[in-house]
Amino acid sequence: MDVNKITLGYWSTKGLGSASRQMIIYAGVPLIAKIYKVLPKEENNQIIYEGSSWHDNDKIDLKKKNSLINLPYLKYFKDDKEFIISHSNTCLTFLGKEFGMFGETQEEEIECEQLLQETVDLRSIVTRFAYTHFNSKDEELLAAKEVYNTAFENSNSGKLQKFEHWLSSKDKSKTKLFLVGNKISSPDFNLFDTLDLYCEFLLYYNFVENADNNNVFALLEYPLISDFFNNFKQLPKMQKYFASELYKLPFTNKGAKFGSGKSGITWNPSIDTDTTPDEIIVE
Ligand SMILES: N[C@@H](CCC(=O)N[C@@H](CS)C(=O)NCC(=O)O)C(=O)O
C-alpha cells in the first residue's frame, strides 16, 4: 500500500476499533492508534461517563471533513490527498482492498461483505447484553444464559453455527483456517475479535466446565471455529498486536456492565484508573 502510516481513532477499548487496528499491524503499516477516554461524572447521585475528549475535540474538526464522522475512524494520506473514513465495516473493507485482503474474485469479495455483516450480528448479541444494567444478579445471569443460547445454539437459529457450517462447506482442497478462499481477509479479523470477546464472556460466566482460552469452542462442539480461533492466535504477523498495549484494552467501554474492567468484570471508577496513553504507536 502506498501509505506510510494510518491513524485509527477509537475509545480506550477494543470495541469496534479492534479489528481495524489488528489489520493495520498485520499488514506491517505503521499504526497511530489515537485513543479517546470517557470520564466518570456524577449526575443525580449516579456515575455516568462523558466522552468530551472526543465529542468536544477532534470530532469537531473531523466532522468538517466528513459529516458522518464516528468512532472508529481512519485517517491517512495517499498521493497527497487526505482520506477520513468512518463506520467499522467500511474501515475494514477499505483496509482489506488496500492490503489485498478482501478476496481474489468478485464472488469472494461478496463473501467478505456478507461475512462482515454476519459478524456484526454475532457481536451485537453480546454487546447489547454488556451495556445493560440489571436489577439483580439473577436477572443478569438469566440474560447471560439467553445470550449463550442465541449465540451458541446448534440449530438453524443459532448464530455461531452459521460460521461453523460456512467453514465446513468450503472447498475441501482449500484450508479451512480462513473464511474466504485460502488466505486471510477482513472478516477473519472481525470474527477473531468477536470470538475473543465471546471467550471472555464464556469464561467469566463459567458456561463451559473445564474451559480455557484454547478449548472453549471445541468443548462447545464447534471444532472448525476452534481451529480457526487457535490458528489465528498463532499467526506470526498477529504477534505484534498480541504483544502491544492494544490487546490489553478492555472489550467494552466504562459504562458497560460486562467487559469494561479486567477479564470481564465491571469497571469500578473508585478503584480503577485508565492509564491508556492518548496515542499508541505500533511500527
Ligand atoms: N455503525 C457504526 C457505529 C459507531 C458507533 O456507534 N460508535 C460509538 C462507539 S462503538 C461511538 O461512541 N461513537 C462516537 C460518536 O458518536 O461520535 C460503526 O460500525 O462504526
PDB file of C-alpha atoms and ligand atoms in Angstrom:
ATOM      1  CA  MET A   1       0.000   0.000   0.000  1.00  0.00           C
ATOM      2  CA  ASP A   2       1.243   3.420  -0.942  1.00  0.00           C
ATOM      3  CA  VAL A   3       0.652   4.866   2.530  1.00  0.00           C
ATOM      4  CA  ASN A   4       3.357   5.328   5.136  1.00  0.00           C
ATOM      5  CA  LYS A   5       1.132   5.369   8.219  1.00  0.00           C
ATOM      6  CA  ILE A   6      -2.535   5.119   9.187  1.00  0.00           C
ATOM      7  CA  THR A   7      -4.293   6.774  12.122  1.00  0.00           C
ATOM      8  CA  LEU A   8      -7.156   4.844  13.691  1.00  0.00           C
ATOM      9  CA  GLY A   9      -9.206   6.752  16.259  1.00  0.00           C
ATOM     10  CA  TYR A  10     -11.281   4.969  18.878  1.00  0.00           C
ATOM     11  CA  TRP A  11     -12.056   4.843  22.599  1.00  0.00           C
ATOM     12  CA  SER A  12      -9.620   3.242  25.074  1.00  0.00           C
ATOM     13  CA  THR A  13     -11.253  -0.149  24.457  1.00  0.00           C
ATOM     14  CA  LYS A  14     -11.143  -2.868  21.821  1.00  0.00           C
ATOM     15  CA  GLY A  15     -14.791  -2.431  20.756  1.00  0.00           C
ATOM     16  CA  LEU A  16     -15.417  -1.678  17.094  1.00  0.00           C
ATOM     17  CA  GLY A  17     -11.878  -0.390  16.585  1.00  0.00           C
ATOM     18  CA  SER A  18     -10.015  -3.564  17.362  1.00  0.00           C
ATOM     19  CA  ALA A  19     -10.260  -5.482  14.066  1.00  0.00           C
ATOM     20  CA  SER A  20      -9.020  -2.463  12.066  1.00  0.00           C
ATOM     21  CA  ARG A  21      -6.093  -1.942  14.459  1.00  0.00           C
ATOM     22  CA  GLN A  22      -5.208  -5.623  14.017  1.00  0.00           C
ATOM     23  CA  MET A  23      -5.352  -5.441  10.222  1.00  0.00           C
ATOM     24  CA  ILE A  24      -3.067  -2.411  10.005  1.00  0.00           C
ATOM     25  CA  ILE A  25      -0.491  -4.074  12.272  1.00  0.00           C
ATOM     26  CA  TYR A  26      -0.823  -7.383  10.393  1.00  0.00           C
ATOM     27  CA  ALA A  27      -0.161  -5.570   7.100  1.00  0.00           C
ATOM     28  CA  GLY A  28       3.031  -4.062   8.524  1.00  0.00           C
ATOM     29  CA  VAL A  29       1.847  -0.453   8.036  1.00  0.00           C
ATOM     30  CA  PRO A  30       2.741   1.846  10.983  1.00  0.00           C
ATOM     31  CA  LEU A  31      -0.350   2.419  13.110  1.00  0.00           C
ATOM     32  CA  ILE A  32      -1.075   5.540  15.122  1.00  0.00           C
ATOM     33  CA  ALA A  33      -3.879   4.427  17.424  1.00  0.00           C
ATOM     34  CA  LYS A  34      -5.470   7.630  18.648  1.00  0.00           C
ATOM     35  CA  ILE A  35      -7.186   6.950  21.965  1.00  0.00           C
ATOM     36  CA  TYR A  36     -10.155   8.833  23.449  1.00  0.00           C
ATOM     37  CA  LYS A  37     -11.215   8.243  27.037  1.00  0.00           C
ATOM     38  CA  VAL A  38     -14.582   8.630  28.710  1.00  0.00           C
ATOM     39  CA  LEU A  39     -14.536  10.181  32.191  1.00  0.00           C
ATOM     40  CA  PRO A  40     -16.776   9.494  35.196  1.00  0.00           C
ATOM     41  CA  LYS A  41     -19.150  12.263  36.187  1.00  0.00           C
ATOM     42  CA  GLU A  42     -21.755  12.368  38.941  1.00  0.00           C
ATOM     43  CA  GLU A  43     -25.283  13.167  37.803  1.00  0.00           C
ATOM     44  CA  ASN A  44     -28.386  12.742  40.023  1.00  0.00           C
ATOM     45  CA  ASN A  45     -26.337  10.683  42.503  1.00  0.00           C
ATOM     46  CA  GLN A  46     -25.285   8.337  39.721  1.00  0.00           C
ATOM     47  CA  ILE A  47     -21.983   7.888  37.940  1.00  0.00           C
ATOM     48  CA  ILE A  48     -22.250   8.414  34.211  1.00  0.00           C
ATOM     49  CA  TYR A  49     -19.417   8.581  31.677  1.00  0.00           C
ATOM     50  CA  GLU A  50     -18.892  11.561  29.405  1.00  0.00           C
ATOM     51  CA  GLY A  51     -16.950  11.493  26.155  1.00  0.00           C
ATOM     52  CA  SER A  52     -15.959  15.146  25.700  1.00  0.00           C
ATOM     53  CA  SER A  53     -12.342  14.102  24.949  1.00  0.00           C
ATOM     54  CA  TRP A  54     -13.777  13.032  21.583  1.00  0.00           C
ATOM     55  CA  HIS A  55     -17.040  14.920  21.123  1.00  0.00           C
ATOM     56  CA  ASP A  56     -15.686  18.390  22.039  1.00  0.00           C
ATOM     57  CA  ASN A  57     -12.284  17.991  20.397  1.00  0.00           C
ATOM     58  CA  ASP A  58     -11.171  16.037  17.315  1.00  0.00           C
ATOM     59  CA  LYS A  59     -14.755  15.216  16.342  1.00  0.00           C
ATOM     60  CA  ILE A  60     -15.474  18.883  15.678  1.00  0.00           C
ATOM     61  CA  ASP A  61     -12.654  19.266  13.125  1.00  0.00           C
ATOM     62  CA  LEU A  62     -13.087  15.839  11.548  1.00  0.00           C
ATOM     63  CA  LYS A  63     -16.814  16.479  11.107  1.00  0.00           C
ATOM     64  CA  LYS A  64     -15.975  19.435   8.856  1.00  0.00           C
ATOM     65  CA  LYS A  65     -14.246  16.975   6.527  1.00  0.00           C
ATOM     66  CA  ASN A  66     -16.665  14.035   6.893  1.00  0.00           C
ATOM     67  CA  SER A  67     -20.152  14.719   8.240  1.00  0.00           C
ATOM     68  CA  LEU A  68     -20.587  11.034   9.083  1.00  0.00           C
ATOM     69  CA  ILE A  69     -17.580  11.002  11.386  1.00  0.00           C
ATOM     70  CA  ASN A  70     -17.844   8.484  14.209  1.00  0.00           C
ATOM     71  CA  LEU A  71     -15.619   6.176  16.238  1.00  0.00           C
ATOM     72  CA  PRO A  72     -13.817   4.262  14.874  1.00  0.00           C
ATOM     73  CA  TYR A  73     -12.391   6.409  12.080  1.00  0.00           C
ATOM     74  CA  LEU A  74      -9.376   6.016   9.797  1.00  0.00           C
ATOM     75  CA  LYS A  75      -7.217   8.920   8.669  1.00  0.00           C
ATOM     76  CA  TYR A  76      -4.407   8.617   6.145  1.00  0.00           C
ATOM     77  CA  PHE A  77      -2.742  10.345   3.210  1.00  0.00           C
ATOM     78  CA  LYS A  78      -2.466   8.786  -0.217  1.00  0.00           C
ATOM     79  CA  ASP A  79      -0.957  10.646  -3.168  1.00  0.00           C
ATOM     80  CA  ASP A  80      -1.054  13.822  -1.017  1.00  0.00           C
ATOM     81  CA  LYS A  81      -4.808  13.508  -0.553  1.00  0.00           C
ATOM     82  CA  GLU A  82      -6.252  13.137   2.938  1.00  0.00           C
ATOM     83  CA  PHE A  83      -8.841  10.381   3.454  1.00  0.00           C
ATOM     84  CA  ILE A  84     -11.084  10.241   6.501  1.00  0.00           C
ATOM     85  CA  ILE A  85     -13.342   7.208   6.778  1.00  0.00           C
ATOM     86  CA  SER A  86     -15.724   6.095   9.495  1.00  0.00           C
ATOM     87  CA  HIS A  87     -18.005   3.081  10.140  1.00  0.00           C
ATOM     88  CA  SER A  88     -16.193  -0.002  11.299  1.00  0.00           C
ATOM     89  CA  ASN A  89     -17.159  -2.276   8.392  1.00  0.00           C
ATOM     90  CA  THR A  90     -16.263   0.421   5.856  1.00  0.00           C
ATOM     91  CA  CYS A  91     -12.853   0.782   7.530  1.00  0.00           C
ATOM     92  CA  LEU A  92     -12.366  -2.996   7.317  1.00  0.00           C
ATOM     93  CA  THR A  93     -13.493  -3.063   3.676  1.00  0.00           C
ATOM     94  CA  PHE A  94     -11.161  -0.221   2.751  1.00  0.00           C
ATOM     95  CA  LEU A  95      -8.192  -1.808   4.566  1.00  0.00           C
ATOM     96  CA  GLY A  96      -8.964  -5.193   3.014  1.00  0.00           C
ATOM     97  CA  LYS A  97      -8.982  -3.725  -0.500  1.00  0.00           C
ATOM     98  CA  GLU A  98      -5.795  -1.728   0.067  1.00  0.00           C
ATOM     99  CA  PHE A  99      -3.919  -4.666   1.628  1.00  0.00           C
ATOM    100  CA  GLY A 100      -5.142  -7.348  -0.807  1.00  0.00           C
ATOM    101  CA  MET A 101      -7.213  -8.944   1.957  1.00  0.00           C
ATOM    102  CA  PHE A 102     -10.694  -8.744   0.503  1.00  0.00           C
ATOM    103  CA  GLY A 103     -10.981 -11.857  -1.674  1.00  0.00           C
ATOM    104  CA  GLU A 104      -9.455 -12.501  -5.065  1.00  0.00           C
ATOM    105  CA  THR A 105     -12.588 -12.551  -7.229  1.00  0.00           C
ATOM    106  CA  GLN A 106     -15.904 -10.699  -7.285  1.00  0.00           C
ATOM    107  CA  GLU A 107     -17.522 -13.777  -5.749  1.00  0.00           C
ATOM    108  CA  GLU A 108     -15.023 -13.761  -2.877  1.00  0.00           C
ATOM    109  CA  GLU A 109     -15.496 -10.015  -2.411  1.00  0.00           C
ATOM    110  CA  ILE A 110     -19.217 -10.557  -1.926  1.00  0.00           C
ATOM    111  CA  GLU A 111     -18.406 -13.349   0.536  1.00  0.00           C
ATOM    112  CA  CYS A 112     -16.268 -10.874   2.505  1.00  0.00           C
ATOM    113  CA  GLU A 113     -19.106  -8.340   2.563  1.00  0.00           C
ATOM    114  CA  GLN A 114     -21.661 -10.876   3.816  1.00  0.00           C
ATOM    115  CA  LEU A 115     -19.309 -12.240   6.441  1.00  0.00           C
ATOM    116  CA  LEU A 116     -18.574  -8.742   7.766  1.00  0.00           C
ATOM    117  CA  GLN A 117     -22.325  -8.188   8.233  1.00  0.00           C
ATOM    118  CA  GLU A 118     -22.775 -11.613   9.809  1.00  0.00           C
ATOM    119  CA  THR A 119     -20.051 -10.849  12.335  1.00  0.00           C
ATOM    120  CA  VAL A 120     -21.837  -7.622  13.295  1.00  0.00           C
ATOM    121  CA  ASP A 121     -24.935  -9.715  14.100  1.00  0.00           C
ATOM    122  CA  LEU A 122     -22.904 -12.174  16.163  1.00  0.00           C
ATOM    123  CA  ARG A 123     -21.116  -9.413  18.091  1.00  0.00           C
ATOM    124  CA  SER A 124     -24.219  -7.343  18.778  1.00  0.00           C
ATOM    125  CA  ILE A 125     -25.866 -10.174  20.787  1.00  0.00           C
ATOM    126  CA  VAL A 126     -23.187  -9.953  23.446  1.00  0.00           C
ATOM    127  CA  THR A 127     -22.540  -6.192  23.296  1.00  0.00           C
ATOM    128  CA  ARG A 128     -26.243  -5.378  23.776  1.00  0.00           C
ATOM    129  CA  PHE A 129     -26.113  -7.530  26.915  1.00  0.00           C
ATOM    130  CA  ALA A 130     -22.803  -5.998  28.036  1.00  0.00           C
ATOM    131  CA  TYR A 131     -24.238  -2.470  28.126  1.00  0.00           C
ATOM    132  CA  THR A 132     -27.437  -3.459  30.008  1.00  0.00           C
ATOM    133  CA  HIS A 133     -27.579  -2.906  33.772  1.00  0.00           C
ATOM    134  CA  PHE A 134     -29.743  -5.390  35.639  1.00  0.00           C
ATOM    135  CA  ASN A 135     -31.651  -5.008  38.903  1.00  0.00           C
ATOM    136  CA  SER A 136     -30.255  -8.216  40.364  1.00  0.00           C
ATOM    137  CA  LYS A 137     -27.586 -10.864  39.812  1.00  0.00           C
ATOM    138  CA  ASP A 138     -30.341 -13.375  38.947  1.00  0.00           C
ATOM    139  CA  GLU A 139     -31.628 -11.126  36.158  1.00  0.00           C
ATOM    140  CA  GLU A 140     -28.085 -10.709  34.849  1.00  0.00           C
ATOM    141  CA  LEU A 141     -27.485 -14.476  34.829  1.00  0.00           C
ATOM    142  CA  LEU A 142     -30.785 -15.110  33.083  1.00  0.00           C
ATOM    143  CA  ALA A 143     -29.899 -12.584  30.381  1.00  0.00           C
ATOM    144  CA  ALA A 144     -26.397 -14.063  30.074  1.00  0.00           C
ATOM    145  CA  LYS A 145     -27.965 -17.502  29.539  1.00  0.00           C
ATOM    146  CA  GLU A 146     -30.115 -16.034  26.758  1.00  0.00           C
ATOM    147  CA  VAL A 147     -27.009 -14.615  25.069  1.00  0.00           C
ATOM    148  CA  TYR A 148     -25.373 -18.015  25.388  1.00  0.00           C
ATOM    149  CA  ASN A 149     -28.379 -19.746  23.803  1.00  0.00           C
ATOM    150  CA  THR A 150     -28.817 -17.218  20.992  1.00  0.00           C
ATOM    151  CA  ALA A 151     -25.147 -17.294  20.047  1.00  0.00           C
ATOM    152  CA  PHE A 152     -24.290 -20.951  20.571  1.00  0.00           C
ATOM    153  CA  GLU A 153     -27.471 -22.941  19.994  1.00  0.00           C
ATOM    154  CA  ASN A 154     -26.531 -25.561  17.446  1.00  0.00           C
ATOM    155  CA  SER A 155     -29.724 -25.278  15.435  1.00  0.00           C
ATOM    156  CA  ASN A 156     -30.802 -23.324  12.390  1.00  0.00           C
ATOM    157  CA  SER A 157     -31.449 -20.259  14.524  1.00  0.00           C
ATOM    158  CA  GLY A 158     -28.114 -20.233  16.393  1.00  0.00           C
ATOM    159  CA  LYS A 159     -25.652 -17.579  15.227  1.00  0.00           C
ATOM    160  CA  LEU A 160     -22.257 -19.224  15.584  1.00  0.00           C
ATOM    161  CA  GLN A 161     -23.310 -22.399  13.776  1.00  0.00           C
ATOM    162  CA  LYS A 162     -23.548 -20.298  10.607  1.00  0.00           C
ATOM    163  CA  PHE A 163     -19.792 -19.794  10.692  1.00  0.00           C
ATOM    164  CA  GLU A 164     -19.131 -23.458  11.568  1.00  0.00           C
ATOM    165  CA  HIS A 165     -21.213 -24.526   8.564  1.00  0.00           C
ATOM    166  CA  TRP A 166     -19.604 -21.873   6.377  1.00  0.00           C
ATOM    167  CA  LEU A 167     -16.177 -23.326   7.168  1.00  0.00           C
ATOM    168  CA  SER A 168     -17.322 -26.930   6.718  1.00  0.00           C
ATOM    169  CA  SER A 169     -18.944 -26.195   3.352  1.00  0.00           C
ATOM    170  CA  LYS A 170     -15.723 -24.751   1.934  1.00  0.00           C
ATOM    171  CA  ASP A 171     -13.899 -26.441  -0.913  1.00  0.00           C
ATOM    172  CA  LYS A 172     -12.149 -29.385   0.744  1.00  0.00           C
ATOM    173  CA  SER A 173      -8.948 -28.711  -1.183  1.00  0.00           C
ATOM    174  CA  LYS A 174      -8.602 -25.319   0.451  1.00  0.00           C
ATOM    175  CA  THR A 175      -7.593 -24.635   4.005  1.00  0.00           C
ATOM    176  CA  LYS A 176     -10.429 -24.063   6.473  1.00  0.00           C
ATOM    177  CA  LEU A 177      -8.378 -21.766   8.638  1.00  0.00           C
ATOM    178  CA  PHE A 178      -9.666 -18.670   6.852  1.00  0.00           C
ATOM    179  CA  LEU A 179     -13.217 -17.722   5.917  1.00  0.00           C
ATOM    180  CA  VAL A 180     -12.688 -16.739   2.276  1.00  0.00           C
ATOM    181  CA  GLY A 181     -10.546 -18.551  -0.299  1.00  0.00           C
ATOM    182  CA  ASN A 182      -7.334 -19.827   1.189  1.00  0.00           C
ATOM    183  CA  LYS A 183      -5.899 -16.602   2.586  1.00  0.00           C
ATOM    184  CA  ILE A 184      -6.639 -14.064   5.279  1.00  0.00           C
ATOM    185  CA  SER A 185      -9.284 -11.384   4.630  1.00  0.00           C
ATOM    186  CA  SER A 186     -11.073  -8.594   6.560  1.00  0.00           C
ATOM    187  CA  PRO A 187     -13.852 -10.775   8.035  1.00  0.00           C
ATOM    188  CA  ASP A 188     -11.271 -13.101   9.619  1.00  0.00           C
ATOM    189  CA  PHE A 189     -10.114 -10.236  11.862  1.00  0.00           C
ATOM    190  CA  ASN A 190     -13.672  -9.315  12.775  1.00  0.00           C
ATOM    191  CA  LEU A 191     -14.619 -12.912  13.544  1.00  0.00           C
ATOM    192  CA  PHE A 192     -11.460 -13.489  15.587  1.00  0.00           C
ATOM    193  CA  ASP A 193     -12.099 -10.374  17.668  1.00  0.00           C
ATOM    194  CA  THR A 194     -15.746 -11.333  18.244  1.00  0.00           C
ATOM    195  CA  LEU A 195     -14.761 -14.878  19.262  1.00  0.00           C
ATOM    196  CA  ASP A 196     -12.171 -13.448  21.633  1.00  0.00           C
ATOM    197  CA  LEU A 197     -14.932 -11.362  23.253  1.00  0.00           C
ATOM    198  CA  TYR A 198     -17.204 -14.445  23.494  1.00  0.00           C
ATOM    199  CA  CYS A 199     -14.319 -16.368  25.024  1.00  0.00           C
ATOM    200  CA  GLU A 200     -14.142 -13.781  27.834  1.00  0.00           C
ATOM    201  CA  PHE A 201     -17.942 -13.988  28.241  1.00  0.00           C
ATOM    202  CA  LEU A 202     -17.999 -17.803  28.383  1.00  0.00           C
ATOM    203  CA  LEU A 203     -15.145 -17.991  30.895  1.00  0.00           C
ATOM    204  CA  TYR A 204     -16.497 -15.141  33.055  1.00  0.00           C
ATOM    205  CA  TYR A 205     -19.960 -16.707  33.385  1.00  0.00           C
ATOM    206  CA  ASN A 206     -18.480 -20.193  33.591  1.00  0.00           C
ATOM    207  CA  PHE A 207     -20.824 -21.640  30.990  1.00  0.00           C
ATOM    208  CA  VAL A 208     -18.494 -24.446  29.984  1.00  0.00           C
ATOM    209  CA  GLU A 209     -16.850 -26.724  32.519  1.00  0.00           C
ATOM    210  CA  ASN A 210     -13.052 -27.075  32.374  1.00  0.00           C
ATOM    211  CA  ALA A 211     -12.875 -24.466  29.629  1.00  0.00           C
ATOM    212  CA  ASP A 212      -9.928 -22.248  28.858  1.00  0.00           C
ATOM    213  CA  ASN A 213      -8.955 -19.914  26.027  1.00  0.00           C
ATOM    214  CA  ASN A 214      -7.813 -22.763  23.849  1.00  0.00           C
ATOM    215  CA  ASN A 215     -10.505 -25.391  24.256  1.00  0.00           C
ATOM    216  CA  VAL A 216     -13.726 -23.468  24.892  1.00  0.00           C
ATOM    217  CA  PHE A 217     -15.107 -23.617  21.320  1.00  0.00           C
ATOM    218  CA  ALA A 218     -14.107 -27.270  20.906  1.00  0.00           C
ATOM    219  CA  LEU A 219     -15.937 -28.119  24.165  1.00  0.00           C
ATOM    220  CA  LEU A 220     -18.998 -26.334  22.767  1.00  0.00           C
ATOM    221  CA  GLU A 221     -18.727 -28.662  19.754  1.00  0.00           C
ATOM    222  CA  TYR A 222     -17.606 -26.084  17.248  1.00  0.00           C
ATOM    223  CA  PRO A 223     -14.451 -27.861  16.048  1.00  0.00           C
ATOM    224  CA  LEU A 224     -13.819 -25.718  12.957  1.00  0.00           C
ATOM    225  CA  ILE A 225     -14.398 -22.475  14.835  1.00  0.00           C
ATOM    226  CA  SER A 226     -11.990 -23.773  17.466  1.00  0.00           C
ATOM    227  CA  ASP A 227      -9.334 -24.474  14.818  1.00  0.00           C
ATOM    228  CA  PHE A 228      -9.941 -21.075  13.228  1.00  0.00           C
ATOM    229  CA  PHE A 229      -9.599 -19.291  16.594  1.00  0.00           C
ATOM    230  CA  ASN A 230      -6.499 -21.168  17.728  1.00  0.00           C
ATOM    231  CA  ASN A 231      -4.792 -20.871  14.350  1.00  0.00           C
ATOM    232  CA  PHE A 232      -5.450 -17.117  14.280  1.00  0.00           C
ATOM    233  CA  LYS A 233      -3.769 -16.688  17.674  1.00  0.00           C
ATOM    234  CA  GLN A 234      -0.642 -18.380  16.286  1.00  0.00           C
ATOM    235  CA  LEU A 235      -0.329 -16.352  13.043  1.00  0.00           C
ATOM    236  CA  PRO A 236       3.206 -14.868  13.057  1.00  0.00           C
ATOM    237  CA  LYS A 237       2.006 -11.466  11.797  1.00  0.00           C
ATOM    238  CA  MET A 238      -0.545 -11.234  14.641  1.00  0.00           C
ATOM    239  CA  GLN A 239       2.088 -11.497  17.372  1.00  0.00           C
ATOM    240  CA  LYS A 240       2.972  -7.793  17.266  1.00  0.00           C
ATOM    241  CA  TYR A 241      -0.659  -6.966  18.043  1.00  0.00           C
ATOM    242  CA  PHE A 242      -0.868  -9.501  20.879  1.00  0.00           C
ATOM    243  CA  ALA A 243       2.311  -8.040  22.403  1.00  0.00           C
ATOM    244  CA  SER A 244       1.024  -4.452  22.161  1.00  0.00           C
ATOM    245  CA  GLU A 245      -0.879  -2.373  24.715  1.00  0.00           C
ATOM    246  CA  LEU A 246      -3.850  -2.500  22.351  1.00  0.00           C
ATOM    247  CA  TYR A 247      -4.508  -6.175  23.082  1.00  0.00           C
ATOM    248  CA  LYS A 248      -4.667  -5.418  26.820  1.00  0.00           C
ATOM    249  CA  LEU A 249      -7.532  -2.924  26.439  1.00  0.00           C
ATOM    250  CA  PRO A 250     -10.951  -3.995  27.745  1.00  0.00           C
ATOM    251  CA  PHE A 251     -13.552  -5.106  25.199  1.00  0.00           C
ATOM    252  CA  THR A 252     -16.248  -2.628  26.263  1.00  0.00           C
ATOM    253  CA  ASN A 253     -16.313   0.960  27.489  1.00  0.00           C
ATOM    254  CA  LYS A 254     -16.627   2.039  31.119  1.00  0.00           C
ATOM    255  CA  GLY A 255     -20.400   2.311  31.174  1.00  0.00           C
ATOM    256  CA  ALA A 256     -20.749  -1.395  30.375  1.00  0.00           C
ATOM    257  CA  LYS A 257     -21.717  -3.957  32.985  1.00  0.00           C
ATOM    258  CA  PHE A 258     -19.714  -6.712  31.309  1.00  0.00           C
ATOM    259  CA  GLY A 259     -16.229  -6.467  29.829  1.00  0.00           C
ATOM    260  CA  SER A 260     -15.275  -2.929  30.877  1.00  0.00           C
ATOM    261  CA  GLY A 261     -12.819  -3.997  33.585  1.00  0.00           C
ATOM    262  CA  LYS A 262     -10.213  -6.774  33.816  1.00  0.00           C
ATOM    263  CA  SER A 263     -11.261 -10.213  32.445  1.00  0.00           C
ATOM    264  CA  GLY A 264     -14.925  -9.316  32.062  1.00  0.00           C
ATOM    265  CA  ILE A 265     -15.703  -7.565  35.343  1.00  0.00           C
ATOM    266  CA  THR A 266     -17.362  -4.146  35.545  1.00  0.00           C
ATOM    267  CA  TRP A 267     -15.153  -1.034  35.546  1.00  0.00           C
ATOM    268  CA  ASN A 268     -15.131   0.493  39.018  1.00  0.00           C
ATOM    269  CA  PRO A 269     -14.356   4.245  38.919  1.00  0.00           C
ATOM    270  CA  SER A 270     -13.409   4.353  42.606  1.00  0.00           C
ATOM    271  CA  ILE A 271     -10.584   1.833  42.268  1.00  0.00           C
ATOM    272  CA  ASP A 272      -9.755   1.639  38.540  1.00  0.00           C
ATOM    273  CA  THR A 273      -7.787   4.266  36.606  1.00  0.00           C
ATOM    274  CA  ASP A 274      -7.455   4.447  32.852  1.00  0.00           C
ATOM    275  CA  THR A 275      -3.751   4.901  32.170  1.00  0.00           C
ATOM    276  CA  THR A 276      -4.011   4.310  28.410  1.00  0.00           C
ATOM    277  CA  PRO A 277      -1.894   6.928  26.602  1.00  0.00           C
ATOM    278  CA  ASP A 278      -3.590   9.295  24.135  1.00  0.00           C
ATOM    279  CA  GLU A 279      -1.663   7.671  21.305  1.00  0.00           C
ATOM    280  CA  ILE A 280      -0.307   4.152  20.911  1.00  0.00           C
ATOM    281  CA  ILE A 281       2.113   3.813  18.029  1.00  0.00           C
ATOM    282  CA  VAL A 282       2.865   0.376  16.601  1.00  0.00           C
ATOM    283  CA  GLU A 283       5.521   0.468  13.870  1.00  0.00           C
TER     284      GLU A 283
HETATM  285  N1  LIG B   1     -22.096   1.807  12.736  1.00  0.00           N
HETATM  286  C1  LIG B   1     -21.001   2.433  13.405  1.00  0.00           C
HETATM  287  C2  LIG B   1     -21.303   2.609  14.888  1.00  0.00           C
HETATM  288  C3  LIG B   1     -20.316   3.555  15.529  1.00  0.00           C
HETATM  289  C4  LIG B   1     -20.598   3.815  16.981  1.00  0.00           C
HETATM  290  O1  LIG B   1     -21.714   3.582  17.476  1.00  0.00           O
HETATM  291  N2  LIG B   1     -19.574   4.307  17.670  1.00  0.00           N
HETATM  292  C5  LIG B   1     -19.669   4.524  19.092  1.00  0.00           C
HETATM  293  C6  LIG B   1     -18.650   3.654  19.796  1.00  0.00           C
HETATM  294  S1  LIG B   1     -18.880   1.958  19.460  1.00  0.00           S
HETATM  295  C7  LIG B   1     -19.327   5.942  19.470  1.00  0.00           C
HETATM  296  O2  LIG B   1     -19.150   6.220  20.649  1.00  0.00           O
HETATM  297  N3  LIG B   1     -19.220   6.858  18.519  1.00  0.00           N
HETATM  298  C8  LIG B   1     -18.809   8.220  18.791  1.00  0.00           C
HETATM  299  C9  LIG B   1     -19.755   9.256  18.210  1.00  0.00           C
HETATM  300  O3  LIG B   1     -20.970   9.012  18.219  1.00  0.00           O
HETATM  301  O4  LIG B   1     -19.285  10.297  17.800  1.00  0.00           O
HETATM  302  C10 LIG B   1     -19.735   1.580  13.192  1.00  0.00           C
HETATM  303  O5  LIG B   1     -19.832   0.386  12.904  1.00  0.00           O
HETATM  304  O6  LIG B   1     -18.642   2.144  13.267  1.00  0.00           O
END
